[in-house]
Short mmCIF file of C-alpha atoms and ligand atoms in Angstrom, two decimals:
data_model
loop_
_atom_site.label_atom_id
_atom_site.label_comp_id
_atom_site.label_asym_id
_atom_site.label_seq_id
_atom_site.Cartn_x
_atom_site.Cartn_y
_atom_site.Cartn_z
CA MET A 1360 -1.54 20.26 0.71
CA SER A 1361 -3.15 18.17 -2.19
CA SER A 1362 -5.93 16.11 -1.46
CA LEU A 1363 -4.11 13.19 -4.43
CA SER A 1364 -0.83 13.75 -2.95
CA ILE A 1365 -2.16 12.07 0.64
CA LEU A 1366 -3.85 9.70 -1.03
CA LYS A 1367 -1.21 5.83 -0.62
CA ARG A 1368 -1.65 3.76 -2.95
CA GLY A 1369 -2.13 0.37 -0.39
CA ARG A 1370 -3.75 -2.50 -0.59
CA SER A 1371 -7.98 -2.46 -1.05
CA LEU A 1372 -9.25 -2.29 2.98
CA ILE A 1373 -12.54 -4.24 2.46
CA ILE A 1374 -13.42 -4.15 6.73
CA ARG A 1375 -16.18 -5.44 8.16
CA LEU A 1376 -18.05 -4.14 11.04
CA PHE A 1377 -16.13 -4.24 14.05
CA CYS A 1378 -17.44 -1.84 16.73
CA VAL A 1379 -20.70 -1.36 16.29
CA SER A 1380 -21.05 0.97 15.25
CA LEU A 1381 -24.27 3.03 15.43
CA LEU A 1382 -25.27 1.34 11.54
CA THR A 1383 -25.53 -1.86 13.92
CA SER A 1384 -26.56 -0.46 16.40
CA VAL A 1385 -25.91 -3.38 18.11
CA CYS A 1386 -22.86 -4.06 18.61
CA GLY A 1387 -24.61 -7.27 18.71
CA VAL A 1388 -24.29 -10.30 16.80
CA GLY A 1389 -22.79 -13.07 14.70
CA PRO A 1390 -24.60 -15.00 12.27
CA LYS A 1391 -27.96 -16.78 13.46
CA GLY A 1392 -27.11 -19.98 13.04
CA THR A 1393 -23.54 -20.35 14.29
CA ALA A 1394 -22.99 -22.44 17.69
CA THR A 1395 -20.70 -19.61 18.86
CA ALA A 1396 -23.72 -16.93 18.41
CA ALA A 1397 -25.49 -19.16 19.98
CA LEU A 1398 -23.13 -18.70 22.79
CA LEU A 1399 -23.92 -15.61 22.99
CA ARG A 1400 -26.65 -14.96 22.95
CA GLN A 1401 -27.66 -17.45 25.75
CA ASP A 1402 -25.18 -14.71 27.23
CA GLN A 1403 -26.30 -11.16 27.10
CA THR A 1404 -29.70 -12.79 28.00
CA GLN A 1405 -27.52 -14.29 31.94
CA THR A 1406 -25.69 -11.62 32.18
CA THR A 1407 -26.17 -9.38 34.42
CA ILE A 1408 -25.12 -6.01 33.44
CA LYS A 1409 -27.35 -3.13 34.97
CA PRO A 1410 -28.54 -0.30 32.29
CA GLN A 1411 -26.77 2.27 33.72
CA SER A 1412 -23.08 0.94 34.46
CA PRO A 1413 -21.01 2.07 37.19
CA ALA A 1414 -20.17 5.76 37.02
CA ASN A 1415 -16.13 5.77 36.07
CA GLU A 1416 -14.92 7.18 39.93
CA GLU A 1417 -16.76 3.56 41.04
CA PHE A 1418 -14.60 1.69 38.35
CA LYS A 1419 -11.57 -0.40 40.13
CA PHE A 1420 -9.48 -2.46 37.63
CA GLU A 1421 -8.79 -5.90 38.17
CA LYS A 1422 -5.74 -7.88 36.92
CA VAL A 1423 -7.65 -9.12 33.22
CA ASP A 1424 -8.44 -5.51 32.86
CA LEU A 1425 -5.34 -3.99 32.84
CA GLU A 1426 -4.67 -7.12 30.47
CA LEU A 1427 -7.08 -5.84 28.06
CA LEU A 1428 -5.11 -2.12 28.46
CA GLU A 1429 -1.93 -4.07 27.40
CA GLN A 1430 -3.71 -5.80 24.32
CA VAL A 1431 -5.87 -2.72 22.78
CA ASN A 1432 -2.71 0.41 23.10
CA LEU A 1433 -1.00 -3.16 20.96
CA LEU A 1434 -3.39 -2.70 18.35
CA ASP A 1435 -3.61 1.14 18.41
CA ARG A 1436 1.20 0.46 17.34
CA ARG A 1437 -0.31 -2.38 15.27
CA PHE A 1438 -2.77 -0.72 13.01
CA GLU A 1439 -0.53 2.21 12.04
CA ARG A 1440 2.53 0.55 11.39
CA GLU A 1441 -0.32 -1.58 9.44
CA GLY A 1442 -0.85 1.89 7.31
CA LEU A 1443 -4.67 1.80 8.48
CA VAL A 1444 -4.95 4.93 10.25
CA LEU A 1445 -5.09 8.32 7.50
CA ASP A 1446 -2.06 9.88 7.36
CA ASP A 1447 -3.77 14.41 7.23
CA GLN A 1448 -3.06 16.26 10.45
CA ALA A 1449 -6.34 18.34 9.04
CA THR A 1450 -8.04 15.73 10.21
CA VAL A 1451 -6.94 14.32 12.63
CA ALA A 1452 -7.31 17.90 14.32
CA TYR A 1453 -9.61 17.98 13.01
CA LEU A 1454 -11.49 15.00 14.90
CA ASN A 1455 -9.45 15.56 18.88
CA ARG A 1456 -11.64 18.98 18.31
CA VAL A 1457 -14.83 17.90 17.80
CA GLY A 1458 -14.66 14.59 19.80
CA LYS A 1459 -12.25 17.50 23.19
CA SER A 1460 -15.58 19.51 23.03
CA LEU A 1461 -18.11 16.82 24.50
CA LEU A 1462 -15.76 15.68 26.91
CA PRO A 1463 -16.85 17.15 30.92
CA ARG A 1464 -13.64 19.45 31.80
CA GLY A 1465 -11.27 18.76 33.23
CA LEU A 1466 -11.78 14.91 33.05
CA LYS A 1467 -9.86 12.47 34.27
CA LEU A 1468 -10.02 9.04 34.12
CA GLU A 1469 -7.44 6.13 34.62
CA ASN A 1470 -5.09 5.09 32.13
CA VAL A 1471 -7.99 6.57 29.33
CA SER A 1472 -5.72 9.55 27.33
CA TRP A 1473 -7.80 10.99 24.27
CA ASN A 1474 -6.62 9.53 20.61
CA PHE A 1475 -9.48 10.01 17.57
CA ARG A 1476 -8.42 8.86 14.79
CA ALA A 1477 -9.93 8.67 11.37
CA LEU A 1478 -9.51 4.85 9.76
CA ARG A 1479 -8.12 3.88 5.58
CA ASP A 1480 -11.41 1.83 5.61
CA PRO A 1481 -14.29 2.98 3.38
CA GLN A 1482 -17.15 0.52 5.08
CA PRO A 1483 -18.76 3.38 7.35
CA ASN A 1484 -17.48 2.14 10.55
CA ALA A 1485 -17.19 3.07 13.82
CA PHE A 1486 -15.59 2.45 17.24
CA ALA A 1487 -13.97 2.89 20.87
CA LEU A 1488 -10.87 1.30 22.01
CA PRO A 1489 -10.94 0.89 26.68
CA ASN A 1490 -7.73 3.88 26.67
CA GLY A 1491 -9.38 5.95 24.75
CA SER A 1492 -8.73 5.79 21.40
CA ILE A 1493 -11.62 6.11 18.19
CA TYR A 1494 -11.55 5.65 15.40
CA VAL A 1495 -13.79 6.06 13.03
CA SER A 1496 -13.73 5.44 9.68
CA THR A 1497 -12.97 6.89 6.27
CA GLY A 1498 -16.28 5.79 5.09
CA LEU A 1499 -18.53 7.22 8.35
CA LEU A 1500 -16.82 10.27 7.67
CA ALA A 1501 -17.50 10.20 3.40
CA LEU A 1502 -20.88 9.77 4.50
CA MET A 1503 -22.41 11.93 7.00
CA ASP A 1504 -23.53 15.50 6.11
CA ASN A 1505 -22.14 17.37 8.90
CA GLU A 1506 -20.19 18.02 12.32
CA SER A 1507 -23.02 17.53 14.29
CA GLN A 1508 -23.23 14.08 13.09
CA LEU A 1509 -19.56 13.52 13.45
CA ALA A 1510 -20.11 14.65 16.42
CA ALA A 1511 -23.55 12.07 17.55
CA ILE A 1512 -20.88 9.13 16.75
CA LEU A 1513 -18.31 10.10 19.03
CA ALA A 1514 -20.46 10.68 21.98
CA HIS A 1515 -21.75 7.42 20.86
CA GLU A 1516 -18.43 6.04 21.63
CA LEU A 1517 -16.66 8.09 23.91
CA THR A 1518 -19.06 6.64 26.42
CA HIS A 1519 -18.33 3.28 25.71
CA VAL A 1520 -14.62 4.32 27.56
CA LEU A 1521 -16.30 6.45 29.69
CA ARG A 1522 -18.66 4.41 31.41
CA ARG A 1523 -16.00 1.19 31.05
CA HIS A 1524 -17.97 -0.80 28.61
CA SER A 1525 -15.85 -2.81 26.98
CA TYR A 1526 -13.99 -4.01 29.96
CA LEU A 1527 -17.10 -4.32 31.60
CA GLN A 1528 -18.82 -6.51 28.58
CA ASN A 1529 -15.07 -8.20 28.98
CA ARG A 1530 -15.42 -9.90 32.09
CA SER A 1531 -18.17 -10.84 31.33
CA ASN A 1532 -17.50 -12.88 28.29
CA ARG A 1533 -14.15 -13.75 28.79
CA LYS A 1534 -15.01 -16.19 30.55
CA LYS A 1535 -16.68 -18.69 27.76
CA PHE A 1536 -14.45 -17.67 25.19
CA LEU A 1537 -11.60 -19.13 24.24
CA THR A 1538 -8.77 -17.26 21.30
CA MET A 1539 -10.57 -20.00 19.55
CA ASN A 1540 -13.96 -19.55 19.00
CA ILE A 1541 -14.11 -16.32 18.58
CA ILE A 1542 -10.92 -16.75 15.46
CA ALA A 1543 -14.26 -19.13 14.78
CA ALA A 1544 -16.70 -16.08 14.95
CA VAL A 1545 -14.91 -13.94 13.32
CA GLY A 1546 -14.54 -15.81 10.76
CA ALA A 1547 -18.15 -16.67 10.71
CA TYR A 1548 -19.19 -13.09 11.23
CA ALA A 1549 -17.49 -11.91 7.97
CA PRO A 1550 -18.73 -12.20 4.40
CA GLY A 1551 -17.80 -14.66 2.67
CA GLY A 1552 -15.48 -15.85 5.79
CA VAL A 1553 -12.51 -13.01 4.73
CA ALA A 1554 -11.66 -11.02 8.06
CA GLY A 1555 -10.92 -6.99 6.85
CA ALA A 1556 -7.48 -6.22 7.20
CA VAL A 1557 -8.73 -4.50 11.20
CA ILE A 1558 -10.61 -7.78 12.54
CA THR A 1559 -7.55 -10.20 11.04
CA ILE A 1560 -4.95 -8.12 12.97
CA ALA A 1561 -7.83 -7.66 16.08
CA THR A 1562 -8.65 -11.34 16.06
CA ALA A 1563 -4.44 -11.47 16.27
CA VAL A 1564 -3.01 -8.67 19.17
CA ALA A 1565 -6.70 -8.37 20.67
CA PRO A 1566 -8.85 -11.29 20.69
CA PHE A 1567 -10.95 -10.26 23.55
CA ILE A 1568 -11.48 -6.51 22.45
CA VAL A 1569 -13.35 -8.08 18.77
CA ILE A 1570 -15.94 -9.76 21.17
CA ALA A 1571 -16.25 -6.95 23.26
CA THR A 1572 -16.58 -4.36 20.59
CA MET A 1573 -17.38 -6.99 17.13
CA TYR A 1574 -20.12 -8.97 19.62
CA GLY A 1575 -20.15 -6.55 21.96
CA TYR A 1576 -21.47 -4.84 24.22
CA SER A 1577 -25.78 -5.59 25.39
CA ARG A 1578 -28.85 -3.67 24.67
CA ASP A 1579 -28.86 -1.91 27.77
CA LEU A 1580 -24.81 -0.62 26.76
CA GLU A 1581 -25.92 0.20 23.55
CA ARG A 1582 -28.97 1.96 24.56
CA GLU A 1583 -26.05 4.45 27.92
CA ALA A 1584 -24.36 5.10 24.90
CA ASP A 1585 -27.23 6.75 22.95
CA LEU A 1586 -29.25 8.37 25.57
CA LYS A 1587 -25.82 9.42 27.51
CA GLY A 1588 -24.80 10.43 24.10
CA ILE A 1589 -27.80 12.78 23.11
CA ASP A 1590 -26.81 14.41 26.44
CA MET A 1591 -22.73 14.85 26.06
CA MET A 1592 -24.54 16.80 21.97
CA LEU A 1593 -26.49 19.28 24.27
CA ALA A 1594 -23.56 20.20 26.68
CA ALA A 1595 -21.44 20.59 24.32
CA GLU A 1596 -24.64 23.16 22.05
CA TYR A 1597 -24.59 20.22 18.94
CA PRO A 1598 -28.29 19.97 18.28
CA PRO A 1599 -30.07 16.40 19.47
CA GLU A 1600 -31.66 15.41 16.26
CA GLU A 1601 -28.69 14.71 14.94
CA MET A 1602 -28.27 11.37 16.38
CA VAL A 1603 -31.80 10.05 14.57
CA ASN A 1604 -30.42 11.06 11.69
CA VAL A 1605 -27.45 10.22 11.02
CA MET A 1606 -29.01 7.09 12.15
CA ARG A 1607 -30.64 6.79 9.36
CA LEU A 1608 -28.51 7.74 6.78
CA LEU A 1609 -26.07 4.86 8.35
CA ASN A 1610 -29.21 3.01 8.02
CA LYS A 1611 -28.63 3.23 4.21
CA ASP A 1612 -27.26 -0.11 1.83
CA ILE A 1613 -25.81 1.31 -0.98
CA GLU A 1614 -23.58 -1.50 -1.40
CA GLY A 1615 -26.17 -4.09 -1.06
CA GLU A 1616 -23.91 -6.48 1.55
CA ASN A 1617 -25.46 -8.99 4.10
CA ILE A 1618 -25.29 -6.62 7.66
CA ARG A 1619 -28.50 -6.83 7.73
CA PHE A 1620 -28.58 -10.38 10.45
CA PHE A 1621 -26.95 -7.92 12.90
CA TYR A 1622 -30.75 -7.00 13.72
CA ASN A 1623 -31.88 -9.71 14.46
CA ASP A 1624 -31.30 -9.84 18.09
CA HIS A 1625 -30.60 -5.75 19.13
CA PRO A 1626 -32.47 -3.35 18.84
CA ALA A 1627 -33.66 -2.57 15.46
CA LEU A 1628 -33.07 0.99 13.89
CA ASP A 1629 -36.60 1.36 14.91
CA GLU A 1630 -36.25 1.19 17.61
CA ARG A 1631 -33.52 3.73 18.38
CA ILE A 1632 -34.78 6.40 16.22
CA LYS A 1633 -37.83 5.84 18.29
CA TYR A 1634 -36.82 5.61 21.77
CA LEU A 1635 -34.24 8.94 20.93
CA SER A 1636 -36.99 11.11 19.18
CA SER A 1637 -39.10 10.31 22.95
CA TYR A 1638 -36.12 11.16 25.10
CA LEU A 1639 -34.95 13.88 22.56
CA GLY A 1640 -38.99 14.99 23.69
CA ALA A 1641 -38.75 15.88 26.88
CA ARG A 1642 -35.54 17.62 26.84
CA ALA A 1643 -34.31 19.42 23.18
CA ASP A 1644 -38.02 21.67 21.81
CA VAL A 1645 -35.61 23.26 19.20
CA VAL A 1646 -35.38 22.35 15.60
CA THR A 1647 -32.12 23.43 13.94
CA PRO A 1648 -33.18 24.91 10.86
CA GLN A 1649 -32.19 24.27 7.30
CA MET A 1650 -30.01 27.40 6.97
CA GLU A 1651 -27.73 26.37 9.48
CA LEU A 1652 -28.40 22.81 9.02
CA ASN A 1653 -26.91 23.72 4.89
CA ARG A 1654 -24.11 26.33 6.80
CA GLU A 1655 -22.83 23.38 8.80
CA LYS A 1656 -23.06 21.02 6.31
CA ALA A 1657 -20.65 23.70 4.07
CA ALA A 1658 -18.30 23.99 6.84
CA TYR A 1659 -18.17 20.12 7.54
CA PHE A 1660 -17.45 19.03 3.71
CA ARG A 1661 -14.78 21.98 3.76
CA LYS A 1662 -12.59 20.51 6.55
CA MET A 1663 -13.63 16.78 5.08
CA GLU A 1664 -12.81 16.60 1.65
CA PRO A 1665 -9.65 16.17 1.66
CA ALA A 1666 -10.03 12.35 4.04
CA MET A 1667 -13.75 12.35 1.51
CA ARG A 1668 -12.03 11.33 -2.13
CA HIS A 1669 -9.28 9.62 0.54
CA ASP A 1670 -12.39 7.48 0.38
CA ILE A 1671 -13.36 7.42 -2.48
CA GLN A 1672 -10.30 5.66 -3.23
CA LEU A 1673 -9.89 3.78 -0.96
CA SER A 1674 -13.69 2.94 -2.20
CA ILE A 1675 -13.14 2.34 -5.75
CA ASN A 1676 -10.35 0.28 -4.95
CA GLY A 1677 -12.10 -2.33 -3.31
CA GLY A 1678 -14.76 -2.83 -4.85
CA ARG A 1679 -17.14 0.53 -4.05
CA PHE A 1680 -17.96 1.11 -6.96
CA ARG A 1681 -21.55 2.55 -5.89
CA SER A 1682 -20.70 3.39 -3.18
CA ALA A 1683 -17.69 5.15 -4.63
CA VAL A 1684 -20.18 7.36 -7.42
CA PHE A 1685 -22.52 8.25 -5.43
CA LEU A 1686 -19.71 9.80 -2.10
CA ALA A 1687 -18.23 11.92 -5.01
CA ASP A 1688 -21.33 13.05 -6.35
CA ARG A 1689 -21.97 14.43 -3.14
CA LEU A 1690 -19.16 15.87 -3.65
CA VAL A 1691 -19.34 17.05 -6.83
CA ASP A 1692 -23.40 18.96 -5.58
CA PHE A 1693 -20.80 19.90 -2.48
CA TYR A 1694 -18.42 21.98 -5.22
CA PRO A 1695 -17.61 21.76 -8.83
CA ASP A 1696 -14.01 22.15 -9.35
CA SER A 1697 -11.17 19.91 -11.28
CA GLU A 1698 -10.70 17.49 -8.57
CA ASN A 1699 -14.37 16.77 -7.17
CA LEU A 1700 -14.86 16.49 -11.21
CA PHE A 1701 -12.26 14.23 -11.61
CA TRP A 1702 -13.65 11.64 -8.44
CA LEU A 1703 -16.68 11.71 -9.64
CA ALA A 1704 -15.56 11.07 -13.65
CA GLU A 1705 -12.76 7.74 -11.97
CA ALA A 1706 -15.84 6.26 -10.43
CA TYR A 1707 -19.03 5.59 -13.88
CA ARG A 1708 -15.77 4.75 -15.10
CA THR A 1709 -14.69 2.19 -12.44
CA LEU A 1710 -18.61 1.72 -12.06
CA GLY A 1711 -18.45 0.03 -15.32
CA PRO A 1712 -21.38 -1.85 -16.58
CA ARG A 1713 -22.83 -1.80 -13.10
CA THR A 1714 -26.42 -0.31 -12.31
CA GLU A 1715 -25.63 3.23 -10.57
CA GLN A 1716 -27.53 1.60 -7.69
CA LEU A 1717 -29.17 -1.90 -6.86
CA ALA A 1718 -32.76 -2.28 -7.34
CA GLU A 1719 -35.34 -3.68 -4.39
CA LYS A 1720 -34.96 -7.37 -4.85
CA GLU A 1721 -31.16 -7.54 -4.52
CA LEU A 1722 -31.31 -6.11 -0.99
CA THR A 1723 -33.76 -8.45 0.26
CA ASN A 1724 -31.97 -10.62 2.44
CA SER A 1725 -31.08 -13.96 0.86
CA ALA A 1726 -30.04 -11.39 -2.83
CA LYS A 1727 -27.54 -10.30 0.00
CA LYS A 1728 -26.57 -13.79 0.63
CA ASP A 1729 -26.55 -14.96 -2.91
CA ALA A 1730 -23.64 -11.69 -3.79
CA ALA A 1731 -21.44 -12.35 -1.31
CA LYS A 1732 -21.52 -15.91 -2.05
CA LYS A 1733 -20.99 -14.68 -5.43
CA ARG A 1734 -17.74 -11.85 -5.04
CA GLU A 1735 -16.40 -14.67 -3.34
CA LYS A 1736 -15.25 -16.72 -5.50
CA ARG A 1737 -15.27 -14.48 -9.11
CA THR A 1738 -13.09 -11.32 -9.31
CA VAL A 1739 -13.61 -7.60 -10.28
CA GLU A 1740 -12.50 -8.45 -13.91
CA GLU A 1741 -14.68 -11.84 -13.80
CA GLU A 1742 -17.84 -9.55 -12.81
CA GLU A 1743 -17.76 -6.99 -15.43
CA ARG A 1744 -16.64 -9.00 -18.43
CA GLU A 1745 -20.04 -11.72 -17.01
CA LEU A 1746 -21.51 -7.99 -17.23
CA LEU A 1747 -20.83 -6.55 -20.94
CA ALA A 1748 -22.09 -9.60 -21.47
CA THR A 1749 -25.85 -8.19 -21.05
CA PRO A 1750 -28.17 -6.20 -22.62
CA ALA A 1751 -28.00 -4.49 -19.51
CA GLY A 1752 -24.33 -4.26 -18.91
CA GLN A 1753 -24.16 -3.32 -22.16
CA GLU A 1754 -26.26 -0.43 -21.76
CA ASN A 1755 -25.18 0.68 -18.54
CA TRP A 1756 -21.62 0.73 -19.64
CA LYS A 1757 -22.25 3.50 -22.31
CA LEU A 1758 -24.63 5.54 -20.42
CA HIS A 1759 -21.20 5.96 -17.72
CA GLU A 1760 -18.13 5.81 -19.99
CA LYS A 1761 -20.01 8.45 -21.89
CA LYS A 1762 -20.96 10.77 -18.49
CA ALA A 1763 -17.03 9.57 -17.16
CA GLU A 1764 -15.63 11.31 -20.68
CA GLU A 1765 -17.79 14.18 -19.91
CA LEU A 1766 -16.31 14.66 -16.69
CA TYR A 1767 -12.38 14.04 -17.28
CA LEU A 1768 -13.26 16.43 -20.20
CA GLN A 1769 -14.42 18.95 -17.48
CA ALA A 1770 -11.66 18.10 -14.70
CA THR A 1771 -9.02 19.43 -17.86
CA THR A 1772 -10.34 22.96 -18.61
CA ARG A 1773 -12.19 23.96 -15.80
CA GLU A 1774 -10.47 27.28 -13.81
CA ASN A 1775 -7.46 24.56 -12.06
CA PRO A 1776 -7.22 21.59 -14.36
CA VAL A 1777 -6.04 18.55 -12.75
CA ALA A 1778 -3.19 16.46 -14.80
CA VAL A 1779 -4.35 13.01 -13.80
CA ALA A 1780 -8.16 13.85 -15.75
CA HIS A 1781 -5.78 13.16 -19.27
CA ARG A 1782 -4.24 9.78 -17.32
CA GLY A 1783 -8.74 8.71 -16.18
CA LEU A 1784 -9.19 9.84 -19.92
CA GLY A 1785 -6.38 7.52 -21.42
CA MET A 1786 -7.85 4.98 -19.12
CA LEU A 1787 -11.55 5.37 -20.43
CA TYR A 1788 -10.54 4.92 -24.56
CA GLU A 1789 -7.26 2.31 -23.67
CA LYS A 1790 -10.83 0.11 -22.64
CA LEU A 1791 -13.20 1.19 -25.34
CA GLY A 1792 -9.95 1.08 -27.72
CA ARG A 1793 -9.78 4.29 -29.09
CA SER A 1794 -6.01 3.64 -28.75
CA ASN A 1795 -4.51 7.51 -30.98
CA GLU A 1796 -6.03 9.18 -28.40
CA ALA A 1797 -5.06 7.05 -25.21
CA VAL A 1798 -1.75 7.91 -26.24
CA THR A 1799 -2.73 11.11 -26.75
CA GLU A 1800 -4.39 11.97 -23.67
CA TYR A 1801 -2.07 9.68 -21.44
CA GLN A 1802 1.40 11.71 -23.16
CA LYS A 1803 0.00 14.66 -21.82
CA TYR A 1804 -0.67 14.10 -17.59
CA LEU A 1805 3.42 12.97 -18.19
CA GLU A 1806 3.89 16.57 -20.04
CA LEU A 1807 1.88 17.67 -17.05
CA ALA A 1808 3.09 15.90 -14.21
CA PRO A 1809 6.30 14.73 -14.93
CA ALA A 1810 7.46 13.58 -11.46
CA ALA A 1811 3.99 11.26 -11.53
CA LEU A 1812 4.31 7.79 -9.11
CA ASP A 1813 3.15 5.91 -12.43
CA ARG A 1814 4.78 8.31 -14.13
CA GLU A 1815 6.25 4.96 -15.72
CA ARG A 1816 3.53 2.57 -15.43
CA ILE A 1817 2.00 4.76 -18.06
CA GLN A 1818 4.59 4.78 -20.26
CA LYS A 1819 4.62 1.68 -21.07
CA HIS A 1820 0.92 1.86 -21.23
CA VAL A 1821 2.09 4.40 -23.91
CA GLU A 1822 4.68 1.72 -25.01
CA ALA A 1823 2.07 -1.27 -25.27
CA LEU A 1824 -0.47 1.24 -27.40
CA ARG A 1825 1.73 2.14 -29.62
CA ARG A 1826 3.06 -1.93 -30.43
CA THR A 1827 -0.99 -2.80 -31.51
CA PRO A 1828 -2.14 -0.40 -33.88
ZN1 ZN B 227 -21.79 1.43 20.09
#
């Protein structure tokens, strides 16, 4: 199935970090200064969860655990119903194969059935629900380099389930929070106060899981997930140093999002890399040769290509244009076929007058906070208009429209050209005021893709362009 056909034009999903994926590492803490965060910090210093949580077989379900289980089962169904789960069988089968290869053979856990899914969310993220549902966002799938890194993420998340971390955290948090606090906490966390679809649904359906995963696990449980994850990787013969590499990758802040506050009270990435490296030093002395890594990267990209392309569309829809360029560039670098060239062209066209990369001064904490506030106040179109009124913005746009045009043209002339490249060219020319050329390209598109879903919309563009010379 072509990846284009699995693209669903959906509302843009700006979903904020939820678990605590490796990124924040942290299963961390809310923004400083909020009452809830203060409460939570207090809670975390006072909780007496031992570094080693009880082994699975020792876990006895209590009423409060069964309530949480019921909520997360409901949550799975809601994610599906809201169209948040990627509907691509090959990707799902692949995630399940890698995930299940990490699990001890014949392992049976009460109230766990393993399900690995991709979430249609351009924000790099992963989290585990205690019923065995593991979610990895398309944003994270698109960012990773190879299967071993995926295995690292899954092994970390699997440990949260195996060691019943959500239940343990839930038991200790529950007494201290009311649902109302959780909603306030979520609102305070989400930059701009606008929670993404995943958080919104989770808060409504299973409020305590939001606390147990987002505000989540203690530093000790996080560390346990990291180290146990390394053991699982070794047992399944994945090069364990990729756990460290994926953390470095996740530290990349392409969009300048204000998520750094997660590091405030928790092991910083540096610290995690340090303890993982020292743990690894004792366990593994073999570093995977580059050639093998390259081969692994190629295999991973071939498997993930449809999800990666889908994520580029989600990134564009969500206003994450720099991520779109970054990810599409990686795809073209891997395999410059007409479809990947088309996606890079789309990314540059929509990047418009913005810079391709954020400058150092845009990546400070205060700059990120300002940017988050601005994002809340103005639309993407308004931002573009503002930038286009500046010489630097005009310069960028000139550069990007040129790159986009070249890439679209390549995508229409390569072997197996894609029809959508003509639509992209039409949009580009329309924006540049080159009406006649826009009409020609739109017509080519309609001719080559007579069954296109957006046929009517494009037809309208053609008519409007013809009316205004
Ligand atoms: Zn975690």
